[in-house]
Amino acid sequence: MKRVIDILLRGVMTGFAIGIGGAVYLSCDNKYMGAFLFGTGLFVILSFGFNLFTGKVGYAVENKPSYIIDLILIWLGNLIGTAAMGGMLLCTRIAPAISEKAAQICDVKFNDDLLSIFILAIFCGMLMFIAADGYKKIENPVGKMLAVFLPVMAFILSGYEHCVANMFYFTIAKVWSANTLLYLFVMTMGNAVGGMFIPFVRKAFIQPEAG
C-alpha cells in the first residue's frame, strides 16, 4: 500500500508541474516562448523524480506486465494533479484569460477526428520518451537540458497531443464531458504507442553497439 501511495502521489505532483507549464504557456502571447517555458514542468518532474505517464509508459517494454498497474496509478495521479491545479487557477484573477485560450485550443481538438488525434498523440509519445530517456542517460548537463526542452517545444509547436497537458487544458476550459473522456482515452492510447515505439524497436531489432 505504501508503494501504491508513493506512485500515486508522484503522479499527483506531476499534475501540478504540468499545470505550472500549461499556465505559463497559456499566459504567453509569443507561442515560441510559451512552448519553451512549458518545458519548466517537465524539468521539475524529471529533476524531482515525479511520475509522468508519457515519460514512464515507454518502459513498459522492459518491465513485467504488472507495470501496467503502475501506469494506471500514474495516469490517475496525473489527472488528479492537473484537475486540482486547474481548479485552483480558475479561482484566480488570471482565470478569464487562460480559460479563453484553453477553450480555443480545446475547440481545435474536438473538431478533429479521432484517427488524427491518435496519430498526433503517437508522435507526442515518441518525443516524451526521448525527453525522459535522454534526461536519464545523457551525462552532459547541457545535453540533459536540451533533452528536456527541445522535445517539449517540438510537440507543442507541431500540435501533437499530450494526454496529461490536455487534462489541464480540459479543466481550465471547463469542457469535461463523456466526449472529452473519449478523446482523452484516444490521446492516452496514442501516447502509449508512441512512447513504446522507440524502446520496442531498440529491444527487438537494434543490436547493442560493440564496446
PDB file of C-alpha atoms in Angstrom, residues 3 14 18 21 32-33 38 52-53 67 78 94 96 120 139 151 156 162 173 177-178 189 193 198:
ATOM      1  CA  ARG A   3       4.274   1.820  -2.698  1.00  0.00           C
ATOM      2  CA  THR A  14       3.459  15.719 -11.804  1.00  0.00           C
ATOM      3  CA  ILE A  18       2.302  20.174 -15.846  1.00  0.00           C
ATOM      4  CA  GLY A  21       3.905  24.659 -17.514  1.00  0.00           C
ATOM      5  CA  TYR A  32       7.706  30.092 -29.098  1.00  0.00           C
ATOM      6  CA  MET A  33       8.440  31.491 -25.647  1.00  0.00           C
ATOM      7  CA  PHE A  38       6.160  24.842 -20.830  1.00  0.00           C
ATOM      8  CA  LEU A  52       4.613  11.446 -15.751  1.00  0.00           C
ATOM      9  CA  PHE A  53       2.555   8.910 -17.696  1.00  0.00           C
ATOM     10  CA  TYR A  67       3.914  -2.493 -14.593  1.00  0.00           C
ATOM     11  CA  ASN A  78      -1.638  12.977 -13.263  1.00  0.00           C
ATOM     12  CA  ILE A  94      -5.708  35.005 -14.370  1.00  0.00           C
ATOM     13  CA  PRO A  96     -10.540  34.511 -17.630  1.00  0.00           C
ATOM     14  CA  LEU A 120      -0.715  13.165 -33.314  1.00  0.00           C
ATOM     15  CA  GLU A 139      25.530  12.818 -18.686  1.00  0.00           C
ATOM     16  CA  PRO A 151      11.053  17.689 -27.327  1.00  0.00           C
ATOM     17  CA  ILE A 156       3.709  21.924 -28.749  1.00  0.00           C
ATOM     18  CA  HIS A 162      -0.226  15.138 -24.894  1.00  0.00           C
ATOM     19  CA  ALA A 173     -11.569  25.367 -20.340  1.00  0.00           C
ATOM     20  CA  SER A 177     -17.884  15.524 -20.719  1.00  0.00           C
ATOM     21  CA  ALA A 178     -18.294  11.961 -21.988  1.00  0.00           C
ATOM     22  CA  MET A 189      -3.513   5.214 -26.226  1.00  0.00           C
ATOM     23  CA  VAL A 193       2.003   3.547 -28.615  1.00  0.00           C
ATOM     24  CA  ILE A 198      11.436   3.505 -29.768  1.00  0.00           C
TER      25      ILE A 198
END
